[in-house]
């Protein structure tokens, strides 16, 4: 069984370039604006969309994504609405993979079985759930795989060779390598170390390895993309939204356009990655 | 919800996955997994190591002042006119609360593990003070995360922590209370995994924290059980403790869990009442969910977003509870009851006047429940209340509530 993620990653591999994976917060600053942002992503050069599910207590996120989640919750976003957003997007785009990213509690409260049925029906292809390590695979990972939804695991600098097989065991779609120990939005780690880590993980799996946490500019995307199968950008996109919001949350420019401009630049960086590496 | 099967013993949990029935577990980011697996391994070695036990015993006796007394509260008993009320005097420990029991145990673990830096979260500041104290004693730098609201209402404890050399970092997210402090401590830990030991203050968080904190705090119940047998020649009829995260309560309860004739009551913060959202009674008004590394009863909305809650007592101002309490609730072994802010305040004042003891507002919740049930009990019946901490830190809050200036 292949998913949109598998097909997209295979296609990009054939093209010889890494994927640009873009994270944005569902419902930030409101449903309609956020849907417009989502719809603008593929045209701007995003290959895989990570749709953030806001949570009141995002323990692994830095200030930018914390604030985005709060804006979304204040704007009335719920998991029901996040799934609706995915299905509205899906009505106009049946190719771009959508990965839901967030924390477990809203899914647990929604009900795992009901969630998987509704997520599948909404065109969701994969899940990244930060607080479900392999030790908790029975909770959601195994049921998701059974439902035909990829479960994408985070590997981190603390995931050593001994632990890596456990982390990779039920992972599918791609492996998300977290470039440093820390929260989202921190400074990018030493790129040489990241490249070495990607190589190490690839020694254990045939899955594509995407790298995130700390990638903010086209140049960084190019450098990381030289060794990884994909580059994940999140905080920079969330900041692009925040930057066009005034003190009372009023829009001072079009957030979808601001995000599209940023993503176009990142896409150029990613697309030049292997060319640069080949030189 | 189906009631879980009755176990033969209530004292064998958690299982190897760190679960108490459906509660507990290890719901943490991958970055932290290797750390908590290492902690579990080190803890399993340490708890069977006679040297570790001897060092903890020595510090407990000569540094913390254990055993704490089991005191017959004659004034309160006479006032209530029913069952005999005893206080387990954790307020007399060094640093003024039960928190030191856990901090001494965990700092020895941190030392064993070769860690270089201590972080902690705190609500009322009692755990922050105890953490800063053991960090000072063992020469570690210490950062304490504390909600900005709590920094304001527990200023004496903030100053104590600073005197002890700790850095207090106010957290402004959310309502600026214990939940937000815990989020920030977890963010620090995930960033500084190499050298940092996270000294969790309550019997919650990812496995093995609920187990190890309980084991360090169980000295309370172990002593109380032996003391009441010595003083009264029998076990108590009722034992009562306040439950925020639940470390003083599980510490008192655990050694009594298989004494089936002992009624066990945990007291949650009822705040302004359970009808609204101004309370912290997660087991009476919440439902099971996943937060801060474990599954447990949580105050949350229909979308699974965590609510902030409210309590007059900073130490009870937490929307969750340790996972073992959730399990004890569902099995029916322990009964959990709410006490309102006003009732706690009344107990605080009464205890001060008739016993000459100023209890922490947290402990005053437990005393308030004793005030409710003792009058209708027989005079030869016995109630033990865990006086988990002293109330000096709360005098500003109480003065404000009573409309007084100090």
XYZ file of C-alpha atoms in Angstrom:
685
model
C 0.000 0.000 0.000
C 1.389 3.378 -0.935
C 0.228 6.730 0.368
C 0.443 10.208 -1.119
C 3.576 10.664 0.974
C 5.258 7.578 -0.507
C 4.341 8.639 -4.034
C 5.487 12.226 -3.547
C 8.811 11.216 -2.009
C 9.426 8.665 -4.791
C 8.685 11.286 -7.435
C 11.085 13.808 -5.908
C 13.759 11.148 -5.583
C 13.379 10.479 -9.312
C 13.736 14.209 -9.937
C 16.851 14.189 -7.817
C 15.851 16.874 -5.354
C 14.827 17.035 -1.705
C 11.292 17.808 -0.532
C 10.240 21.089 1.002
C 8.021 20.234 3.964
C 6.091 23.210 5.305
C 4.466 23.427 8.730
C 1.776 25.945 9.528
C -0.665 26.188 12.418
C -4.230 25.223 11.575
C -6.620 28.044 12.467
C -3.958 30.737 12.938
C -5.146 33.468 13.148
C -8.587 32.243 12.054
C -10.071 29.414 10.026
C -10.545 31.205 6.695
C -7.124 32.865 6.651
C -5.474 29.620 7.621
C -7.269 27.718 4.845
C -6.100 30.369 2.372
C -2.520 29.845 3.608
C -2.853 26.093 3.169
C -4.182 26.474 -0.363
C -1.299 28.804 -1.279
C 1.405 26.365 -0.131
C 1.656 23.942 -3.103
C 1.781 26.746 -5.662
C 4.572 28.422 -3.722
C 6.649 25.261 -3.872
C 5.694 23.182 -0.844
C 5.923 19.445 -1.506
C 4.468 18.154 1.760
C 2.159 20.057 4.116
C 2.330 19.696 7.877
C -0.929 20.923 9.333
C -0.447 21.924 12.964
C -3.146 20.970 15.458
C -3.158 23.612 18.194
C -2.765 22.456 21.808
C -2.985 24.459 25.017
C 0.264 22.994 26.392
C 2.778 22.493 23.579
C 5.737 21.213 25.633
C 8.132 20.760 22.706
C 7.494 24.092 21.036
C 9.229 27.423 21.295
C 7.545 30.813 21.785
C 6.570 31.328 18.090
C 4.560 28.112 17.728
C 3.174 28.446 21.275
C 1.805 31.868 20.320
C 0.440 30.588 16.998
C -1.404 27.786 18.798
C -2.933 30.253 21.257
C -4.032 32.533 18.405
C -5.679 29.565 16.721
C -7.451 28.435 19.906
C -8.646 31.971 20.582
C -9.882 32.030 16.992
C -12.034 29.008 17.815
C -9.963 26.255 16.180
C -10.730 22.687 17.270
C -9.642 19.293 15.985
C -13.011 19.017 14.217
C -12.241 22.235 12.334
C -8.677 21.174 11.554
C -9.996 18.025 9.889
C -12.575 20.100 8.011
C -9.770 22.368 6.798
C -7.887 19.368 5.444
C -10.926 18.095 3.598
C -11.675 21.525 2.087
C -8.082 21.673 0.878
C -8.313 18.122 -0.427
C -11.325 19.010 -2.575
C -9.015 21.127 -4.741
C -5.745 19.194 -4.452
C -5.598 15.417 -4.452
C -1.821 15.144 -4.738
C -0.072 17.139 -2.006
C 0.398 14.999 1.097
C -1.004 16.319 4.374
C 0.587 15.370 7.673
C -1.188 16.334 10.891
C 1.252 17.414 13.580
C 0.588 18.046 17.243
C 0.063 16.459 20.642
C -1.884 13.400 21.679
C -4.546 14.668 24.068
C -6.949 16.274 21.556
C -6.837 13.037 19.505
C -7.335 10.890 22.616
C -10.345 12.974 23.638
C -11.749 12.873 20.085
C -11.430 9.080 20.291
C -8.674 7.238 18.417
C -10.935 5.038 16.258
C -13.277 7.852 15.310
C -10.300 10.138 14.660
C -8.642 7.695 12.259
C -11.853 7.214 10.273
C -12.433 10.972 10.040
C -8.775 11.765 9.299
C -8.704 9.249 6.474
C -11.956 10.647 5.079
C -10.493 14.177 5.276
C -7.529 13.202 3.129
C -4.926 13.035 5.894
C -1.884 10.964 4.889
C 0.309 10.972 7.950
C 0.573 11.835 11.640
C 3.338 13.324 13.745
C 2.436 13.158 17.407
C 5.195 14.615 19.505
C 4.369 12.947 22.818
C 3.935 9.379 21.550
C 7.328 7.645 21.593
C 7.635 4.012 20.374
C 6.971 2.815 23.934
C 3.374 4.022 23.467
C 2.843 2.563 19.964
C -0.334 0.708 20.926
C -2.081 4.012 21.574
C -2.194 5.451 18.060
C 0.731 4.337 15.880
C -0.400 0.735 15.314
C -4.084 1.654 14.813
C -3.029 4.404 12.356
C -0.887 2.025 10.313
C -3.815 -0.394 10.212
C -6.017 2.461 8.946
C -3.560 3.205 6.146
C -2.180 6.414 7.636
C 1.583 6.903 7.924
C 3.004 7.406 11.399
C 6.067 9.607 11.109
C 8.470 9.367 13.975
C 10.900 11.933 15.249
C 14.513 10.853 15.639
C 16.730 13.166 17.666
C 20.400 13.600 18.548
C 19.688 11.572 21.712
C 18.432 8.623 19.630
C 21.607 6.541 19.536
C 22.318 3.519 17.335
C 21.028 1.192 20.016
C 17.666 2.945 20.168
C 17.300 3.846 16.487
C 15.846 0.467 15.394
C 13.078 0.818 17.999
C 12.276 4.321 16.750
C 12.246 3.187 13.119
C 10.324 -0.051 13.674
C 6.783 1.234 13.055
C 7.727 4.452 11.254
C 6.457 4.988 7.747
C 6.246 7.791 5.168
C 9.482 9.431 6.220
C 11.676 9.884 9.271
C 11.693 13.350 10.781
C 15.177 14.095 12.112
C 15.139 16.795 14.770
C 18.400 18.639 14.162
C 19.121 19.501 17.796
C 18.020 18.836 21.351
C 15.571 21.573 22.134
C 12.290 23.163 21.226
C 11.059 24.350 17.836
C 12.434 27.640 16.592
C 15.890 27.426 18.195
C 19.082 28.179 16.286
C 20.119 25.691 13.623
C 22.630 23.075 14.689
C 26.026 22.549 13.058
C 25.116 21.465 9.514
C 28.046 19.066 9.267
C 26.755 17.224 12.338
C 23.269 17.148 10.846
C 24.608 15.647 7.618
C 26.442 12.975 9.612
C 23.291 12.176 11.571
C 21.225 11.849 8.384
C 23.825 9.449 7.027
C 23.706 7.452 10.256
C 19.899 7.135 10.115
C 19.977 6.191 6.444
C 22.242 3.316 7.418
C 19.287 1.883 9.367
C 16.369 2.559 7.016
C 15.320 2.895 3.375
C 12.783 5.576 4.338
C 13.394 9.188 3.291
C 14.890 11.337 6.059
C 13.628 14.906 6.427
C 15.354 17.396 8.713
C 13.663 20.076 10.772
C 13.995 22.345 13.832
C 15.978 25.504 13.139
C 15.709 25.840 9.346
C 14.585 29.402 8.602
C 16.224 30.649 5.376
C 16.567 29.549 1.765
C 20.319 29.223 2.266
C 19.864 26.918 5.286
C 17.306 24.921 3.301
C 19.852 24.530 0.507
C 22.626 23.375 2.833
C 20.424 20.899 4.742
C 18.799 19.741 1.499
C 22.185 18.697 0.150
C 22.246 15.728 2.514
C 18.608 15.178 3.539
C 15.638 13.903 1.528
C 13.568 16.766 2.782
C 13.752 20.033 4.683
C 11.071 20.978 7.216
C 10.336 24.644 7.876
C 7.862 25.628 10.596
C 8.705 28.501 12.888
C 9.718 30.793 10.010
C 6.300 30.267 8.386
C 4.441 30.814 11.636
C 6.474 33.999 12.111
C 5.557 35.178 8.603
C 1.925 35.059 9.745
C 2.670 36.775 13.060
C 4.588 39.536 11.291
C 1.526 40.705 9.372
C -0.681 40.808 12.470
C -1.054 44.040 14.425
C -1.104 44.322 18.233
C -4.836 43.477 18.356
C -4.499 40.645 15.859
C -5.670 42.756 12.926
C -4.104 41.938 9.557
C -1.681 44.534 8.227
C -1.066 42.529 5.040
C -2.303 39.280 3.506
C -0.913 36.393 5.603
C -1.325 33.887 2.745
C 0.738 36.108 0.468
C 3.395 36.615 3.156
C 3.676 32.853 3.622
C 3.736 32.212 -0.138
C 6.594 34.705 -0.616
C 8.649 33.041 2.110
C 7.909 29.523 0.841
C 8.840 30.462 -2.755
C 12.259 31.542 -1.524
C 12.688 28.363 0.524
C 11.610 26.280 -2.470
C 14.356 27.851 -4.567
C 16.853 27.011 -1.851
C 15.703 23.390 -1.763
C 15.668 23.096 -5.540
C 19.255 24.294 -5.807
C 20.442 21.954 -3.047
C 21.677 19.038 -5.136
C 22.941 21.267 -7.950
C 25.117 23.023 -5.408
C 26.164 19.731 -3.893
C 27.126 18.376 -7.323
C 29.397 21.302 -8.105
C -16.497 3.919 32.402
C -15.894 0.361 33.551
C -14.475 0.015 36.995
C -11.046 -1.660 36.837
C -10.664 -5.107 38.330
C -9.935 -5.252 42.054
C -6.292 -6.166 42.534
C -5.110 -8.486 45.315
C -2.864 -5.694 46.499
C -3.042 -1.967 45.823
C 0.670 -1.600 46.419
C 2.277 -3.399 43.479
C 1.990 -0.737 40.747
C 3.077 0.502 38.331
C 3.650 -2.286 35.777
C 6.767 -2.468 33.588
C 5.353 0.090 31.183
C 4.832 2.480 34.060
C 1.059 2.040 34.027
C -1.390 2.031 36.917
C -4.296 0.448 35.030
C -4.862 2.834 32.100
C -3.070 5.675 33.896
C 0.580 6.752 33.878
C 2.884 5.799 30.999
C 5.625 7.630 29.146
C 4.038 10.259 26.905
C 7.143 12.313 26.153
C 9.051 13.607 23.148
C 11.655 11.233 21.716
C 14.457 13.554 22.848
C 13.551 12.763 26.457
C 12.972 9.023 26.094
C 16.602 7.938 26.473
C 16.815 10.112 29.600
C 13.820 8.669 31.348
C 14.880 5.128 30.424
C 18.268 5.868 31.962
C 16.604 7.364 35.039
C 14.496 4.233 35.434
C 17.568 2.005 35.204
C 19.514 4.103 37.703
C 16.553 4.264 40.060
C 16.133 0.483 39.993
C 19.794 0.103 40.914
C 19.754 2.807 43.560
C 16.691 1.607 45.454
C 18.320 -1.754 46.088
C 21.709 -0.302 46.941
C 22.362 -0.332 50.722
C 24.795 2.578 50.358
C 22.151 4.752 48.672
C 19.586 3.836 51.307
C 22.018 4.549 54.129
C 22.955 7.953 52.755
C 19.296 8.928 52.328
C 18.483 7.650 55.806
C 21.310 9.653 57.305
C 20.249 12.871 55.574
C 16.606 12.297 56.456
C 17.469 11.995 60.118
C 20.152 14.615 60.599
C 19.391 17.123 57.868
C 15.601 16.956 57.399
C 14.761 16.031 61.004
C 12.877 12.775 60.426
C 10.923 11.043 61.730
C 8.287 13.765 61.801
C 5.976 13.640 64.806
C 2.486 12.207 64.889
C 0.735 14.775 67.065
C -2.601 14.359 68.843
C -4.421 17.610 68.028
C -6.235 17.828 71.341
C -7.481 21.394 70.880
C -9.030 20.670 67.501
C -10.416 17.345 68.719
C -12.093 19.032 71.685
C -13.428 21.782 69.420
C -14.923 19.285 66.972
C -16.261 17.004 69.701
C -15.955 13.715 67.834
C -13.147 11.509 66.561
C -9.582 11.973 67.780
C -7.664 14.013 65.221
C -3.956 13.452 64.753
C -1.630 15.556 62.605
C 1.324 14.029 60.792
C 3.710 16.921 61.261
C 5.462 17.265 57.904
C 5.422 21.009 58.575
C 8.209 20.415 61.081
C 10.613 19.074 58.467
C 13.545 21.150 57.327
C 12.261 23.680 54.733
C 8.768 23.425 56.218
C 7.042 20.777 54.172
C 7.073 17.185 52.968
C 8.841 18.267 49.768
C 12.293 17.752 51.288
C 11.705 13.955 51.439
C 11.555 13.723 47.665
C 14.264 16.299 47.007
C 16.839 14.496 49.151
C 16.129 11.240 47.347
C 16.289 12.762 43.893
C 19.416 14.850 44.491
C 21.216 11.643 45.471
C 20.004 10.104 42.213
C 21.212 13.144 40.255
C 24.601 12.791 41.935
C 24.759 9.094 41.067
C 23.916 9.894 37.455
C 26.699 12.482 37.217
C 24.363 15.373 36.374
C 25.682 18.917 36.640
C 22.587 21.101 36.860
C 19.185 20.893 38.560
C 15.890 22.235 37.253
C 12.544 22.151 39.021
C 9.013 23.495 38.720
C 7.122 24.887 41.652
C 3.629 26.071 42.508
C 3.492 27.241 46.104
C 7.254 27.437 46.165
C 7.604 24.635 48.729
C 9.138 22.300 46.177
C 11.191 25.142 44.732
C 12.589 25.908 48.187
C 13.287 22.243 48.883
C 15.009 21.886 45.493
C 17.065 25.037 46.008
C 17.978 23.720 49.460
C 19.313 20.358 48.325
C 21.032 22.023 45.353
C 22.805 24.359 47.787
C 23.684 21.468 50.081
C 25.170 19.408 47.231
C 26.678 22.284 45.266
C 24.549 22.268 42.116
C 23.351 25.259 40.105
C 19.556 25.263 40.229
C 16.886 26.882 38.049
C 13.318 26.936 39.348
C 10.414 27.605 36.989
C 7.493 29.283 38.703
C 4.314 30.755 37.263
C 4.268 34.559 37.367
C 0.988 34.517 39.349
C 2.587 32.244 41.925
C 5.741 34.376 42.082
C 3.478 37.235 43.164
C 1.392 35.322 45.717
C 4.247 33.324 47.261
C 6.876 36.042 47.486
C 8.448 34.833 50.765
C 9.327 31.530 49.115
C 10.713 33.299 46.030
C 13.083 35.205 48.277
C 14.099 32.030 50.111
C 14.974 30.349 46.815
C 17.086 33.306 45.758
C 18.898 33.321 49.100
C 19.646 29.653 48.561
C 21.341 30.524 45.303
C 18.669 29.332 42.873
C 17.586 31.266 39.839
C 13.801 31.723 39.801
C 12.411 32.083 36.278
C 8.858 33.460 36.215
C 6.632 31.902 33.549
C 3.985 34.151 32.035
C 2.272 31.645 29.714
C -1.305 30.587 30.509
C -2.449 31.692 33.963
C 1.142 31.712 35.170
C 0.674 28.788 37.541
C 2.079 25.306 38.125
C 0.991 23.806 34.777
C 2.804 26.538 32.869
C 5.893 26.192 35.054
C 5.961 22.464 34.285
C 5.735 23.113 30.516
C 8.676 25.487 30.745
C 10.735 23.081 32.849
C 10.126 20.367 30.224
C 11.290 22.776 27.499
C 14.461 23.463 29.449
C 15.046 19.735 29.968
C 14.576 18.866 26.286
C 17.120 21.576 25.435
C 19.718 20.676 28.070
C 19.475 16.895 28.061
C 23.184 16.217 28.447
C 23.833 17.647 31.884
C 20.491 18.483 33.460
C 18.493 16.588 36.064
C 14.783 17.431 36.227
C 13.747 17.252 39.851
C 9.969 16.816 39.546
C 8.175 17.845 42.718
C 5.107 15.687 42.625
C 4.122 12.091 41.966
C 3.271 12.835 38.328
C 5.057 13.100 34.993
C 6.429 10.284 32.843
C 7.362 6.922 34.390
C 9.405 6.426 36.586
C 8.719 9.772 38.308
C 5.306 8.879 39.818
C 6.827 5.722 41.297
C 10.055 7.180 42.578
C 8.461 10.287 44.082
C 5.901 8.055 45.795
C 8.619 5.820 47.164
C 10.554 8.784 48.569
C 7.357 10.207 50.109
C 6.090 6.894 51.486
C 8.231 7.493 54.548
C 5.290 9.667 55.700
C 2.810 6.792 55.767
C 5.312 4.219 56.952
C 6.134 6.366 59.975
C 2.512 7.346 60.628
C 1.402 3.717 60.570
C 4.066 2.668 63.088
C 3.442 5.765 65.241
C -0.326 5.287 65.526
C 0.187 1.617 66.397
C 2.628 2.733 69.079
C 0.457 5.549 70.442
C -3.048 4.072 70.089
C -2.359 0.394 69.667
C -4.402 0.264 66.472
C -4.761 1.587 62.955
C -6.697 4.794 62.255
C -10.274 4.779 60.945
C -9.652 7.530 58.423
C -6.591 9.143 56.864
C -6.852 12.414 54.942
C -4.462 14.397 52.754
C -4.740 17.215 50.244
C -4.112 16.382 46.587
C -2.627 18.788 44.077
C -0.249 16.664 42.067
C -0.616 14.356 45.026
C 2.825 13.628 46.466
C 2.075 14.193 50.158
C -1.152 12.238 49.755
C 0.350 9.223 48.009
C 3.172 9.318 50.573
C 0.681 9.011 53.432
C -1.731 6.658 51.647
C 0.540 4.080 50.059
C 1.580 2.176 53.211
C -2.130 1.990 54.254
C -3.582 0.897 50.895
C -3.892 -2.773 51.861
C -5.291 -2.013 55.326
C -8.845 -2.460 54.116
C -10.480 -1.101 57.250
C -8.698 2.223 56.929
C -10.828 4.703 54.982
C -8.654 6.880 52.770
C -9.745 10.320 51.603
C -7.908 12.657 49.223
C -8.949 16.294 49.127
C -9.035 18.262 45.918
C -9.146 22.032 45.612
C -12.807 22.941 45.152
C -11.936 26.611 44.619
C -15.136 28.594 44.208
C -17.189 25.456 43.596
C -17.367 22.655 41.056
C -20.213 24.209 39.057
C -17.918 26.660 37.264
C -14.323 26.466 36.084
C -12.777 28.088 39.183
C -11.506 24.952 40.864
C -8.826 22.257 40.491
C -10.873 19.144 41.213
C -9.624 17.066 38.289
C -10.858 13.736 39.698
C -14.313 15.063 40.587
C -14.883 17.247 37.536
C -12.319 16.229 34.909
C -11.781 13.233 32.682
C -8.796 11.085 31.690
C -6.363 12.652 29.243
C -2.660 12.963 28.476
C -0.479 15.805 29.744
C 3.038 16.215 31.114
C 4.109 12.698 30.267
C 1.258 10.724 31.788
C -2.376 9.780 31.365
C -4.448 10.907 34.287
C -7.598 12.836 35.210
C -7.399 16.359 33.770
C -9.526 19.471 33.659
C -10.117 19.956 29.957
C -12.670 21.064 27.432
C -14.468 18.939 24.830
C -11.590 19.521 22.360
C -8.959 18.166 24.737
C -7.502 21.579 25.539
C -6.313 21.806 29.141
C -8.054 24.293 31.432
C -6.212 26.441 33.928
C -8.340 25.902 37.002
C -8.153 27.899 40.199
C -7.312 27.426 43.846
C -6.563 29.777 46.722
C -3.647 27.454 47.325
C -0.836 27.711 44.790
C 0.246 24.166 45.609
C -3.106 22.708 44.574
C -3.491 24.940 41.511
C -2.873 22.242 38.915
C -5.416 20.855 36.408
C -4.130 17.269 36.698
C -3.128 14.782 39.375
C -0.603 11.978 39.750
C -1.620 8.851 37.787
C -1.713 6.539 40.792
C -4.435 8.691 42.355
C -6.478 8.394 39.151
C -6.198 4.632 39.419
C -7.034 4.608 43.138
C -10.074 6.733 42.320
C -11.330 4.389 39.604
C -10.758 1.274 41.716
C -12.670 2.960 44.521
C -9.900 2.358 47.074
C -9.527 6.067 47.762
C -12.337 8.564 47.903
C -11.624 12.060 46.548
C -13.613 15.007 47.840
C -13.480 18.719 47.057
C -12.995 21.449 49.661
C -13.781 25.065 48.773
C -11.426 28.026 49.182
C -13.622 29.417 51.990
C -13.667 26.127 53.881
C -9.875 25.879 53.657
C -9.536 29.433 54.893
C -11.766 28.656 57.873
C -9.697 25.566 58.701
C -6.514 27.625 58.394
C -7.793 30.124 60.976
C -9.272 27.541 63.330
C -6.113 25.412 63.414
C -4.052 28.496 64.073
C -6.220 29.493 67.028
C -6.965 26.163 68.718
C -3.688 24.390 67.987
C -1.182 27.225 67.696
C -0.133 25.764 64.363
C -0.288 27.774 61.139
C -0.904 25.159 58.445
C -0.134 25.593 54.766
C -3.265 26.402 52.776
C -2.802 23.064 51.016
C -2.910 21.187 54.327
C -5.808 23.373 55.493
C -7.920 21.710 52.783
C -7.305 18.331 54.427
C -8.039 19.728 57.901
C -11.280 21.246 56.562
C -12.480 17.795 55.604
C -11.601 16.436 59.041
C -13.702 19.271 60.466
C -16.620 18.014 58.371
C -16.456 14.345 59.329
C -14.911 14.212 62.826
C -17.906 15.687 64.723
C -20.214 12.845 63.653
C -17.666 10.119 64.419
C -17.311 8.302 67.752
C -14.907 9.689 70.302
C -12.772 6.565 70.174
C -12.341 6.735 66.429
C -9.141 8.090 64.933
C -8.489 10.436 62.024
C -4.979 11.208 60.777
C -4.537 14.360 58.725
C -1.356 14.981 56.809
C -0.147 18.416 57.837
C 2.015 18.578 54.746
C 3.498 22.002 55.297
C 3.574 25.116 57.423
C 1.605 28.186 56.458
C 4.085 31.026 56.944
C 4.311 31.351 53.156
C 0.540 31.908 52.954
C 0.083 34.747 55.425
C 0.011 37.376 52.653
C -2.665 35.477 50.714
C -4.740 34.918 53.821
C -4.437 38.547 54.923
C -5.643 39.643 51.514
C -8.584 37.239 51.628
C -9.529 38.544 55.077
C -9.191 42.151 53.935
C -6.277 42.870 56.266
C -3.054 44.703 55.547
C 0.291 43.517 56.860
